mmCIF file of N, CA and C in Angstrom:
data_model
loop_
_atom_site.group_PDB
_atom_site.id
_atom_site.type_symbol
_atom_site.label_atom_id
_atom_site.label_comp_id
_atom_site.label_asym_id
_atom_site.label_seq_id
_atom_site.Cartn_x
_atom_site.Cartn_y
_atom_site.Cartn_z
ATOM 1 N N UNK V 1 7.937 -25.239 -12.908
ATOM 2 C CA UNK V 1 7.876 -25.407 -11.464
ATOM 3 C C UNK V 1 8.611 -24.275 -10.746
ATOM 4 N N UNK V 2 9.605 -23.672 -11.399
ATOM 5 C CA UNK V 2 10.362 -22.586 -10.790
ATOM 6 C C UNK V 2 9.515 -21.359 -10.526
ATOM 7 N N UNK V 3 8.589 -21.052 -11.455
ATOM 8 C CA UNK V 3 7.706 -19.903 -11.257
ATOM 9 C C UNK V 3 6.777 -20.107 -10.072
ATOM 10 N N UNK V 4 6.304 -21.328 -9.897
ATOM 11 C CA UNK V 4 5.407 -21.628 -8.779
ATOM 12 C C UNK V 4 6.158 -21.492 -7.463
ATOM 13 N N UNK V 5 7.388 -21.971 -7.417
ATOM 14 C CA UNK V 5 8.188 -21.842 -6.202
ATOM 15 C C UNK V 5 8.483 -20.380 -5.890
ATOM 16 N N UNK V 6 8.767 -19.595 -6.923
ATOM 17 C CA UNK V 6 9.009 -18.163 -6.729
ATOM 18 C C UNK V 6 7.753 -17.466 -6.202
ATOM 19 N N UNK V 7 6.613 -17.804 -6.769
ATOM 20 C CA UNK V 7 5.351 -17.227 -6.319
ATOM 21 C C UNK V 7 5.055 -17.622 -4.872
ATOM 22 N N UNK V 8 5.276 -18.879 -4.520
ATOM 23 C CA UNK V 8 5.050 -19.334 -3.144
ATOM 24 C C UNK V 8 5.995 -18.622 -2.181
ATOM 25 N N UNK V 9 7.232 -18.434 -2.588
ATOM 26 C CA UNK V 9 8.184 -17.710 -1.741
ATOM 27 C C UNK V 9 7.791 -16.262 -1.545
ATOM 28 N N UNK V 10 7.336 -15.609 -2.612
ATOM 29 C CA UNK V 10 6.893 -14.221 -2.506
ATOM 30 C C UNK V 10 5.666 -14.115 -1.614
ATOM 31 N N UNK V 11 4.752 -15.066 -1.725
ATOM 32 C CA UNK V 11 3.559 -15.059 -0.875
ATOM 33 C C UNK V 11 3.936 -15.274 0.595
ATOM 34 N N UNK V 12 4.874 -16.154 0.851
ATOM 35 C CA UNK V 12 5.309 -16.394 2.231
ATOM 36 C C UNK V 12 5.985 -15.163 2.817
ATOM 37 N N UNK V 13 6.812 -14.486 2.032
ATOM 38 C CA UNK V 13 7.457 -13.258 2.509
ATOM 39 C C UNK V 13 6.438 -12.154 2.767
ATOM 40 N N UNK V 14 5.414 -12.077 1.924
ATOM 41 C CA UNK V 14 4.355 -11.089 2.127
ATOM 42 C C UNK V 14 3.614 -11.353 3.426
ATOM 43 N N UNK V 15 3.291 -12.610 3.682
ATOM 44 C CA UNK V 15 2.600 -12.967 4.926
ATOM 45 C C UNK V 15 3.479 -12.671 6.135
ATOM 46 N N UNK V 16 4.762 -12.965 6.028
ATOM 47 C CA UNK V 16 5.686 -12.675 7.126
ATOM 48 C C UNK V 16 5.793 -11.181 7.380
ATOM 49 N N UNK V 17 5.890 -10.385 6.329
ATOM 50 C CA UNK V 17 5.979 -8.932 6.482
ATOM 51 C C UNK V 17 4.712 -8.363 7.108
ATOM 52 N N UNK V 18 3.560 -8.916 6.733
ATOM 53 C CA UNK V 18 2.301 -8.460 7.321
ATOM 54 C C UNK V 18 2.275 -8.746 8.810
ATOM 55 N N UNK V 19 2.678 -9.930 9.194
ATOM 56 C CA UNK V 19 2.725 -10.292 10.611
ATOM 57 C C UNK V 19 3.720 -9.458 11.386
ATOM 58 N N UNK V 20 4.879 -9.231 10.808
ATOM 59 C CA UNK V 20 5.896 -8.417 11.488
ATOM 60 C C UNK V 20 5.459 -6.966 11.614
ATOM 61 N N UNK V 21 4.661 -6.491 10.667
ATOM 62 C CA UNK V 21 4.174 -5.121 10.731
ATOM 63 C C UNK V 21 3.242 -4.873 11.902
ATOM 64 N N UNK V 22 2.606 -5.920 12.398
ATOM 65 C CA UNK V 22 1.698 -5.785 13.544
ATOM 66 C C UNK V 22 2.439 -5.791 14.871
ATOM 67 N N UNK V 23 3.667 -6.276 14.906
ATOM 68 C CA UNK V 23 4.414 -6.390 16.165
ATOM 69 C C UNK V 23 4.640 -5.042 16.848
ATOM 70 N N UNK V 24 5.092 -3.998 16.150
ATOM 71 C CA UNK V 24 5.283 -2.716 16.843
ATOM 72 C C UNK V 24 4.003 -2.165 17.462
ATOM 73 N N UNK V 25 2.877 -2.336 16.784
ATOM 74 C CA UNK V 25 1.611 -1.855 17.326
ATOM 75 C C UNK V 25 1.258 -2.640 18.582
ATOM 76 N N UNK V 26 1.506 -3.931 18.571
ATOM 77 C CA UNK V 26 1.246 -4.766 19.736
ATOM 78 C C UNK V 26 2.146 -4.352 20.901
ATOM 79 N N UNK V 27 3.401 -4.068 20.621
ATOM 80 C CA UNK V 27 4.339 -3.699 21.679
ATOM 81 C C UNK V 27 4.057 -2.314 22.256
ATOM 82 N N UNK V 28 3.452 -1.435 21.480
ATOM 83 C CA UNK V 28 3.139 -0.095 21.977
ATOM 84 C C UNK V 28 2.015 -0.095 23.013
ATOM 85 N N UNK V 29 1.161 -1.094 22.964
ATOM 86 C CA UNK V 29 0.079 -1.195 23.933
ATOM 87 C C UNK V 29 -0.840 0.007 23.891
ATOM 88 N N UNK V 30 -1.069 0.634 25.053
ATOM 89 C CA UNK V 30 -1.993 1.768 25.156
ATOM 90 C C UNK V 30 -1.483 2.991 24.394
ATOM 91 N N UNK V 31 -0.177 3.105 24.217
ATOM 92 C CA UNK V 31 0.367 4.242 23.465
ATOM 93 C C UNK V 31 -0.028 4.202 21.997
ATOM 94 N N UNK V 32 -0.385 3.022 21.503
ATOM 95 C CA UNK V 32 -0.797 2.898 20.101
ATOM 96 C C UNK V 32 -2.061 3.703 19.833
ATOM 97 N N UNK V 33 -2.933 3.843 20.827
ATOM 98 C CA UNK V 33 -4.165 4.619 20.655
ATOM 99 C C UNK V 33 -3.850 6.066 20.305
ATOM 100 N N UNK V 34 -2.866 6.648 20.976
ATOM 101 C CA UNK V 34 -2.499 8.039 20.692
ATOM 102 C C UNK V 34 -1.833 8.179 19.322
ATOM 103 N N UNK V 35 -1.143 7.152 18.887
ATOM 104 C CA UNK V 35 -0.443 7.185 17.602
ATOM 105 C C UNK V 35 -1.316 6.727 16.440
ATOM 106 N N UNK V 36 -2.510 6.231 16.721
ATOM 107 C CA UNK V 36 -3.357 5.651 15.684
ATOM 108 C C UNK V 36 -3.601 6.585 14.495
ATOM 109 N N UNK V 37 -3.962 7.865 14.665
ATOM 110 C CA UNK V 37 -4.159 8.721 13.478
ATOM 111 C C UNK V 37 -2.902 8.843 12.619
ATOM 112 N N UNK V 38 -1.736 8.959 13.257
ATOM 113 C CA UNK V 38 -0.480 9.022 12.507
ATOM 114 C C UNK V 38 -0.250 7.716 11.754
ATOM 115 N N UNK V 39 -0.475 6.588 12.423
ATOM 116 C CA UNK V 39 -0.257 5.286 11.793
ATOM 117 C C UNK V 39 -1.246 5.050 10.648
ATOM 118 N N UNK V 40 -2.502 5.469 10.822
ATOM 119 C CA UNK V 40 -3.461 5.377 9.724
ATOM 120 C C UNK V 40 -3.011 6.247 8.554
ATOM 121 N N UNK V 41 -2.542 7.452 8.856
ATOM 122 C CA UNK V 41 -2.030 8.328 7.809
ATOM 123 C C UNK V 41 -0.838 7.714 7.099
ATOM 124 N N UNK V 42 0.035 7.075 7.864
ATOM 125 C CA UNK V 42 1.188 6.387 7.290
ATOM 126 C C UNK V 42 0.726 5.308 6.306
ATOM 127 N N UNK V 43 -0.276 4.536 6.711
ATOM 128 C CA UNK V 43 -0.812 3.498 5.826
ATOM 129 C C UNK V 43 -1.436 4.110 4.576
ATOM 130 N N UNK V 44 -2.141 5.237 4.743
ATOM 131 C CA UNK V 44 -2.739 5.915 3.589
ATOM 132 C C UNK V 44 -1.657 6.321 2.592
ATOM 133 N N UNK V 45 -0.582 6.929 3.087
ATOM 134 C CA UNK V 45 0.500 7.365 2.207
ATOM 135 C C UNK V 45 1.202 6.206 1.527
ATOM 136 N N UNK V 46 1.513 5.163 2.285
ATOM 137 C CA UNK V 46 2.199 4.002 1.718
ATOM 138 C C UNK V 46 1.341 3.302 0.669
ATOM 139 N N UNK V 47 0.096 3.032 1.029
ATOM 140 C CA UNK V 47 -0.780 2.308 0.110
ATOM 141 C C UNK V 47 -1.155 3.148 -1.105
ATOM 142 N N UNK V 48 -1.376 4.437 -0.900
ATOM 143 C CA UNK V 48 -1.721 5.302 -2.019
ATOM 144 C C UNK V 48 -0.587 5.416 -3.020
ATOM 145 N N UNK V 49 0.604 5.655 -2.516
ATOM 146 C CA UNK V 49 1.767 5.758 -3.410
ATOM 147 C C UNK V 49 2.048 4.423 -4.094
ATOM 148 N N UNK V 50 1.925 3.328 -3.351
ATOM 149 C CA UNK V 50 2.148 2.015 -3.954
ATOM 150 C C UNK V 50 1.121 1.734 -5.044
ATOM 151 N N UNK V 51 -0.114 2.153 -4.822
ATOM 152 C CA UNK V 51 -1.156 1.927 -5.827
ATOM 153 C C UNK V 51 -0.853 2.670 -7.115
ATOM 154 N N UNK V 52 -0.455 3.926 -6.992
ATOM 155 C CA UNK V 52 -0.228 4.722 -8.194
ATOM 156 C C UNK V 52 1.115 4.435 -8.848
ATOM 157 N N UNK V 53 2.171 4.382 -8.053
ATOM 158 C CA UNK V 53 3.511 4.213 -8.622
ATOM 159 C C UNK V 53 3.814 2.758 -8.938
ATOM 160 N N UNK V 54 3.489 1.879 -8.013
ATOM 161 C CA UNK V 54 3.885 0.485 -8.174
ATOM 162 C C UNK V 54 2.927 -0.373 -8.973
ATOM 163 N N UNK V 55 1.660 0.020 -9.025
ATOM 164 C CA UNK V 55 0.690 -0.858 -9.672
ATOM 165 C C UNK V 55 0.061 -0.277 -10.931
ATOM 166 N N UNK V 56 -0.376 0.971 -10.893
ATOM 167 C CA UNK V 56 -1.089 1.494 -12.064
ATOM 168 C C UNK V 56 -0.150 1.919 -13.189
ATOM 169 N N UNK V 57 1.024 2.425 -12.873
ATOM 170 C CA UNK V 57 1.947 2.793 -13.950
ATOM 171 C C UNK V 57 2.422 1.576 -14.747
ATOM 172 N N UNK V 58 2.810 0.467 -14.086
ATOM 173 C CA UNK V 58 3.215 -0.705 -14.875
ATOM 174 C C UNK V 58 2.079 -1.309 -15.689
ATOM 175 N N UNK V 59 0.833 -1.088 -15.278
ATOM 176 C CA UNK V 59 -0.287 -1.656 -16.015
ATOM 177 C C UNK V 59 -0.286 -1.155 -17.454
ATOM 178 N N UNK V 60 -0.070 0.136 -17.654
ATOM 179 C CA UNK V 60 -0.052 0.681 -19.005
ATOM 180 C C UNK V 60 1.020 0.047 -19.858
ATOM 181 N N UNK V 61 2.206 -0.111 -19.294
ATOM 182 C CA UNK V 61 3.294 -0.739 -20.044
ATOM 183 C C UNK V 61 2.985 -2.206 -20.330
ATOM 184 N N UNK V 62 2.415 -2.903 -19.354
ATOM 185 C CA UNK V 62 2.108 -4.314 -19.559
ATOM 186 C C UNK V 62 0.981 -4.514 -20.570
ATOM 187 N N UNK V 63 -0.002 -3.626 -20.563
ATOM 188 C CA UNK V 63 -1.084 -3.721 -21.544
ATOM 189 C C UNK V 63 -0.530 -3.502 -22.947
ATOM 190 N N UNK V 64 0.326 -2.509 -23.103
ATOM 191 C CA UNK V 64 0.937 -2.256 -24.416
ATOM 192 C C UNK V 64 1.751 -3.463 -24.874
ATOM 193 N N UNK V 65 2.518 -4.049 -23.968
ATOM 194 C CA UNK V 65 3.317 -5.233 -24.292
ATOM 195 C C UNK V 65 2.410 -6.399 -24.691
ATOM 196 N N UNK V 66 1.332 -6.586 -23.938
ATOM 197 C CA UNK V 66 0.413 -7.685 -24.227
ATOM 198 C C UNK V 66 -0.239 -7.508 -25.591
ATOM 199 N N UNK V 67 -0.579 -6.273 -25.948
ATOM 200 C CA UNK V 67 -1.179 -6.037 -27.258
ATOM 201 C C UNK V 67 -0.197 -6.333 -28.375
ATOM 202 N N UNK V 68 1.062 -5.965 -28.166
ATOM 203 C CA UNK V 68 2.086 -6.221 -29.181
ATOM 204 C C UNK V 68 2.339 -7.718 -29.313
ATOM 205 N N UNK V 69 2.418 -8.403 -28.200
ATOM 206 C CA UNK V 69 2.715 -9.834 -28.205
ATOM 207 C C UNK V 69 1.472 -10.701 -28.378
ATOM 208 N N UNK V 70 0.291 -10.076 -28.415
ATOM 209 C CA UNK V 70 -0.990 -10.775 -28.517
ATOM 210 C C UNK V 70 -1.139 -11.810 -27.412
ATOM 211 N N UNK V 71 -0.727 -11.369 -26.194
ATOM 212 C CA UNK V 71 -0.831 -12.234 -25.029
ATOM 213 C C UNK V 71 -2.253 -12.224 -24.513
ATOM 214 N N UNK V 72 -2.576 -13.084 -23.668
ATOM 215 C CA UNK V 72 -3.915 -13.157 -23.101
ATOM 216 C C UNK V 72 -4.108 -12.289 -21.912
ATOM 217 N N UNK V 73 -2.398 -10.727 -20.806
ATOM 218 C CA UNK V 73 -2.231 -9.534 -19.965
ATOM 219 C C UNK V 73 -2.967 -9.608 -18.674
ATOM 220 N N UNK V 74 -3.053 -11.216 -18.120
ATOM 221 C CA UNK V 74 -3.692 -11.370 -16.801
ATOM 222 C C UNK V 74 -2.964 -10.562 -15.743
ATOM 223 N N UNK V 75 -1.676 -10.384 -15.872
ATOM 224 C CA UNK V 75 -0.909 -9.608 -14.897
ATOM 225 C C UNK V 75 -1.376 -8.158 -14.815
ATOM 226 N N UNK V 76 -1.604 -7.473 -15.937
ATOM 227 C CA UNK V 76 -2.120 -6.104 -15.821
ATOM 228 C C UNK V 76 -3.473 -6.049 -15.127
ATOM 229 N N UNK V 77 -4.313 -7.025 -15.381
ATOM 230 C CA UNK V 77 -5.622 -7.044 -14.736
ATOM 231 C C UNK V 77 -5.464 -7.225 -13.233
ATOM 232 N N UNK V 78 -4.564 -8.113 -12.834
ATOM 233 C CA UNK V 78 -4.377 -8.333 -11.396
ATOM 234 C C UNK V 78 -3.739 -7.111 -10.730
ATOM 235 N N UNK V 79 -2.825 -6.428 -11.415
ATOM 236 C CA UNK V 79 -2.258 -5.189 -10.866
ATOM 237 C C UNK V 79 -3.342 -4.136 -10.694
ATOM 238 N N UNK V 80 -4.170 -3.986 -11.709
ATOM 239 C CA UNK V 80 -5.257 -3.016 -11.628
ATOM 240 C C UNK V 80 -6.224 -3.349 -10.509
ATOM 241 N N UNK V 81 -6.535 -4.633 -10.347
ATOM 242 C CA UNK V 81 -7.431 -5.050 -9.269
ATOM 243 C C UNK V 81 -6.819 -4.741 -7.912
ATOM 244 N N UNK V 82 -5.526 -5.035 -7.744
ATOM 245 C CA UNK V 82 -4.859 -4.757 -6.468
ATOM 246 C C UNK V 82 -4.839 -3.259 -6.172
ATOM 247 N N UNK V 83 -4.554 -2.451 -7.180
ATOM 248 C CA UNK V 83 -4.546 -0.996 -6.978
ATOM 249 C C UNK V 83 -5.933 -0.503 -6.604
ATOM 250 N N UNK V 84 -6.952 -0.990 -7.293
ATOM 251 C CA UNK V 84 -8.321 -0.587 -6.979
ATOM 252 C C UNK V 84 -8.742 -0.999 -5.584
ATOM 253 N N UNK V 85 -8.347 -2.197 -5.178
ATOM 254 C CA UNK V 85 -8.695 -2.668 -3.835
ATOM 255 C C UNK V 85 -8.030 -1.809 -2.761
ATOM 256 N N UNK V 86 -6.761 -1.466 -2.972
ATOM 257 C CA UNK V 86 -6.084 -0.620 -1.979
ATOM 258 C C UNK V 86 -6.682 0.773 -1.937
ATOM 259 N N UNK V 87 -6.978 1.338 -3.077
ATOM 260 C CA UNK V 87 -7.573 2.678 -3.100
ATOM 261 C C UNK V 87 -8.971 2.679 -2.486
ATOM 262 N N UNK V 88 -9.735 1.613 -2.703
ATOM 263 C CA UNK V 88 -11.065 1.516 -2.084
ATOM 264 C C UNK V 88 -10.946 1.420 -0.568
ATOM 265 N N UNK V 89 -9.976 0.650 -0.087
ATOM 266 C CA UNK V 89 -9.748 0.544 1.357
ATOM 267 C C UNK V 89 -9.359 1.888 1.949
ATOM 268 N N UNK V 90 -8.497 2.600 1.250
ATOM 269 C CA UNK V 90 -8.089 3.931 1.722
ATOM 270 C C UNK V 90 -9.303 4.845 1.821
ATOM 271 N N UNK V 91 -10.109 4.882 0.765
ATOM 272 C CA UNK V 91 -11.248 5.805 0.721
ATOM 273 C C UNK V 91 -12.354 5.418 1.697
ATOM 274 N N UNK V 92 -12.622 4.133 1.826
ATOM 275 C CA UNK V 92 -13.764 3.701 2.639
ATOM 276 C C UNK V 92 -13.444 3.558 4.116
ATOM 277 N N UNK V 93 -12.221 3.187 4.446
ATOM 278 C CA UNK V 93 -11.896 2.871 5.838
ATOM 279 C C UNK V 93 -10.886 3.827 6.469
ATOM 280 N N UNK V 94 -9.760 4.005 5.816
ATOM 281 C CA UNK V 94 -8.655 4.717 6.468
ATOM 282 C C UNK V 94 -8.859 6.226 6.535
ATOM 283 N N UNK V 95 -9.239 6.838 5.434
ATOM 284 C CA UNK V 95 -9.414 8.298 5.439
ATOM 285 C C UNK V 95 -10.490 8.736 6.433
ATOM 286 N N UNK V 96 -11.675 8.109 6.434
ATOM 287 C CA UNK V 96 -12.671 8.538 7.424
ATOM 288 C C UNK V 96 -12.226 8.329 8.874
ATOM 289 N N UNK V 97 -11.464 7.279 9.127
ATOM 290 C CA UNK V 97 -11.007 7.023 10.499
ATOM 291 C C UNK V 97 -9.892 7.978 10.908
ATOM 292 N N UNK V 98 -9.001 8.292 9.989
ATOM 293 C CA UNK V 98 -7.820 9.093 10.331
ATOM 294 C C UNK V 98 -8.103 10.587 10.336
ATOM 295 N N UNK V 99 -8.838 11.058 9.350
ATOM 296 C CA UNK V 99 -9.019 12.494 9.173
ATOM 297 C C UNK V 99 -10.297 12.973 9.845
ATOM 298 N N UNK V 100 -10.196 13.170 11.125
ATOM 299 C CA UNK V 100 -11.285 13.767 11.899
ATOM 300 C C UNK V 100 -10.834 15.139 12.343
ATOM 301 N N UNK V 101 -11.762 15.904 12.883
ATOM 302 C CA UNK V 101 -11.452 17.282 13.263
ATOM 303 C C UNK V 101 -10.245 17.361 14.205
ATOM 304 N N UNK V 102 -10.156 16.460 15.154
ATOM 305 C CA UNK V 102 -9.081 16.550 16.152
ATOM 306 C C UNK V 102 -7.832 15.764 15.761
ATOM 307 N N UNK V 103 -7.894 14.972 14.700
ATOM 308 C CA UNK V 103 -6.751 14.114 14.371
ATOM 309 C C UNK V 103 -6.191 14.343 12.976
ATOM 310 N N UNK V 104 -6.627 15.389 12.290
ATOM 311 C CA UNK V 104 -6.191 15.551 10.911
ATOM 312 C C UNK V 104 -4.709 15.877 10.795
ATOM 313 N N UNK V 105 -4.131 16.578 11.774
ATOM 314 C CA UNK V 105 -2.701 16.926 11.662
ATOM 315 C C UNK V 105 -1.785 15.710 11.750
ATOM 316 N N UNK V 106 -1.932 14.841 12.777
ATOM 317 C CA UNK V 106 -1.070 13.650 12.771
ATOM 318 C C UNK V 106 -1.346 12.736 11.582
ATOM 319 N N UNK V 107 -2.608 12.692 11.140
ATOM 320 C CA UNK V 107 -2.932 11.869 9.977
ATOM 321 C C UNK V 107 -2.247 12.417 8.721
ATOM 322 N N UNK V 108 -2.276 13.727 8.547
ATOM 323 C CA UNK V 108 -1.625 14.341 7.386
ATOM 324 C C UNK V 108 -0.115 14.146 7.435
ATOM 325 N N UNK V 109 0.451 14.246 8.634
ATOM 326 C CA UNK V 109 1.893 14.011 8.792
ATOM 327 C C UNK V 109 2.241 12.573 8.437
ATOM 328 N N UNK V 110 1.442 11.631 8.921
ATOM 329 C CA UNK V 110 1.669 10.224 8.589
ATOM 330 C C UNK V 110 1.526 9.954 7.110
ATOM 331 N N UNK V 111 0.536 10.576 6.488
ATOM 332 C CA UNK V 111 0.327 10.398 5.049
ATOM 333 C C UNK V 111 1.536 10.907 4.261
ATOM 334 N N UNK V 112 2.043 12.061 4.660
ATOM 335 C CA UNK V 112 3.216 12.617 3.973
ATOM 336 C C UNK V 112 4.439 11.727 4.154
ATOM 337 N N UNK V 113 4.666 11.251 5.386
ATOM 338 C CA UNK V 113 5.797 10.354 5.628
ATOM 339 C C UNK V 113 5.643 9.043 4.862
ATOM 340 N N UNK V 114 4.432 8.486 4.860
ATOM 341 C CA UNK V 114 4.203 7.222 4.163
ATOM 342 C C UNK V 114 4.408 7.344 2.668
ATOM 343 N N UNK V 115 3.839 8.384 2.074
ATOM 344 C CA UNK V 115 3.998 8.578 0.631
ATOM 345 C C UNK V 115 5.465 8.840 0.285
ATOM 346 N N UNK V 116 6.117 9.651 1.099
ATOM 347 C CA UNK V 116 7.539 9.924 0.853
ATOM 348 C C UNK V 116 8.394 8.681 0.954
ATOM 349 N N UNK V 117 8.116 7.852 1.945
ATOM 350 C CA UNK V 117 8.885 6.610 2.107
ATOM 351 C C UNK V 117 8.663 5.678 0.923
ATOM 352 N N UNK V 118 7.425 5.536 0.473
ATOM 353 C CA UNK V 118 7.141 4.643 -0.647
ATOM 354 C C UNK V 118 7.755 5.181 -1.940
ATOM 355 N N UNK V 119 7.694 6.477 -2.156
ATOM 356 C CA UNK V 119 8.299 7.059 -3.359
ATOM 357 C C UNK V 119 9.818 6.905 -3.341
ATOM 358 N N UNK V 120 10.421 7.090 -2.158
ATOM 359 C CA UNK V 120 11.870 6.910 -2.041
ATOM 360 C C UNK V 120 12.261 5.460 -2.285
ATOM 361 N N UNK V 121 11.477 4.534 -1.740
ATOM 362 C CA UNK V 121 11.748 3.115 -1.954
ATOM 363 C C UNK V 121 11.587 2.757 -3.430
ATOM 364 N N UNK V 122 10.564 3.290 -4.066
ATOM 365 C CA UNK V 122 10.355 3.026 -5.494
ATOM 366 C C UNK V 122 11.526 3.556 -6.325
ATOM 367 N N UNK V 123 11.995 4.756 -5.979
ATOM 368 C CA UNK V 123 13.128 5.320 -6.712
ATOM 369 C C UNK V 123 14.399 4.509 -6.477
ATOM 370 N N UNK V 124 14.601 4.083 -5.232
ATOM 371 C CA UNK V 124 15.806 3.299 -4.919
ATOM 372 C C UNK V 124 15.797 1.942 -5.637
ATOM 373 N N UNK V 125 14.612 1.360 -5.790
ATOM 374 C CA UNK V 125 14.508 0.058 -6.454
ATOM 375 C C UNK V 125 14.349 0.167 -7.965
ATOM 376 N N UNK V 126 14.174 1.407 -8.454
ATOM 377 C CA UNK V 126 14.035 1.604 -9.884
ATOM 378 C C UNK V 126 12.678 1.183 -10.429
ATOM 379 N N UNK V 127 11.657 1.258 -9.575
ATOM 380 C CA UNK V 127 10.304 0.855 -9.999
ATOM 381 C C UNK V 127 9.581 2.058 -10.558
#
């Protein structure tokens, strides 16, 4: 029962963080339109780095562990699925919206800041 409670708590915190992430955009109002390419770039950097560093690298270690322990490695599959879903979203939605002729510079700046922030957070947490 402890694992289920931990999972429910993590899911609740994720939902709360998602909701809180929308508050600054809501408060910016019309100014959010001008910042949109930068914010899309920020999301590209954060999600891209999280996909590669946080999800795909542990998959290899978890698959190796599962093979050694002869486990049934649903966690590696779910990590891989999450990484693939984020990368598909980046490629299909965010990159085409952010990287246009007139908005590529703020988008690139946001991407660099987002990737740097996620890599720094990963290093600080030891992930």
